[in-house]
Short mmCIF file of C-alpha atoms in Angstrom, two decimals:
data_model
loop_
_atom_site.label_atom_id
_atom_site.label_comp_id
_atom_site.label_asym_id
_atom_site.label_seq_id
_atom_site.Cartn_x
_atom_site.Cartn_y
_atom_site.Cartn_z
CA UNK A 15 143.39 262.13 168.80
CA UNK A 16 146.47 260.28 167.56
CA UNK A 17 144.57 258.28 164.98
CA UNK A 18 143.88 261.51 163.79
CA UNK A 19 147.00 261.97 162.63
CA UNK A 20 146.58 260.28 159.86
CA UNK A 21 144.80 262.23 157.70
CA UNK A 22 147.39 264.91 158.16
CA UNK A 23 149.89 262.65 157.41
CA UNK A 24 148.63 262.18 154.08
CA UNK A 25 148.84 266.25 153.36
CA UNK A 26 152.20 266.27 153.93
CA UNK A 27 153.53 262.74 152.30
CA UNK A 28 151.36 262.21 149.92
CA UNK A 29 152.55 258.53 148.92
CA UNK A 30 151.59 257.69 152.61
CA UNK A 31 147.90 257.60 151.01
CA UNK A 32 148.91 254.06 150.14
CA UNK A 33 150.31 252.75 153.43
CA UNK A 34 147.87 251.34 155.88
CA UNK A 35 146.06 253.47 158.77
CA UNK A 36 148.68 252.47 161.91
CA UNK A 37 150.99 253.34 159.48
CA UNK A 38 149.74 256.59 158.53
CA UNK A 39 149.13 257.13 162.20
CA UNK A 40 152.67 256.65 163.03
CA UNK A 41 154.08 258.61 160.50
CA UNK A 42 152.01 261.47 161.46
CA UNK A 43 152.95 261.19 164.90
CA UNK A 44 157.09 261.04 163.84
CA UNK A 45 156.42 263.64 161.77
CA UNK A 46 155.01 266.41 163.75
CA UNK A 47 157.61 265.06 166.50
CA UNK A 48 160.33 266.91 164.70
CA UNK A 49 158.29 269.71 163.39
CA UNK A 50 157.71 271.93 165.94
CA UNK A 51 156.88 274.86 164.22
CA UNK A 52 153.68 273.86 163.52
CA UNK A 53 150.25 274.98 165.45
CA UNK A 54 147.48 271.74 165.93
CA UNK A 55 143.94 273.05 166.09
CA UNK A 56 141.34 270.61 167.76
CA UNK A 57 138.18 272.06 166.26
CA UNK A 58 134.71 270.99 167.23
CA UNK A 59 136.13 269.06 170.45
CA UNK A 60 134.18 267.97 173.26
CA UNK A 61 135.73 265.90 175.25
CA UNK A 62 137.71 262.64 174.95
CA UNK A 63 135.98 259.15 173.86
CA UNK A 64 134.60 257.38 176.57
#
């Protein structure tokens, strides 16, 4: 789920496009850290990796 920030992390820094994934991965992870007024909807989810 948290490498799945990255994507997200793109939307909202868009020069983050260029920085690699564990990058982009952290970034998304600071970045909804101090955002809390956002909503995260898992869609399509059925259960974690095994």
């Amino acid at each position: 789920m948290v490498a799945g920030l990255a994507e997200p992390a793109v939307a909202v820094v868009p020069e983050a496009a260029r920085a690699p994934k564990d990058q982009r991965v952290e970034l998304g992870v600071r970045w909804s850290a101090t955002h809390g007024d956002w909503l995260l909807v898992l869609d399509d989810v059925t259960g974690p990796k095994t």
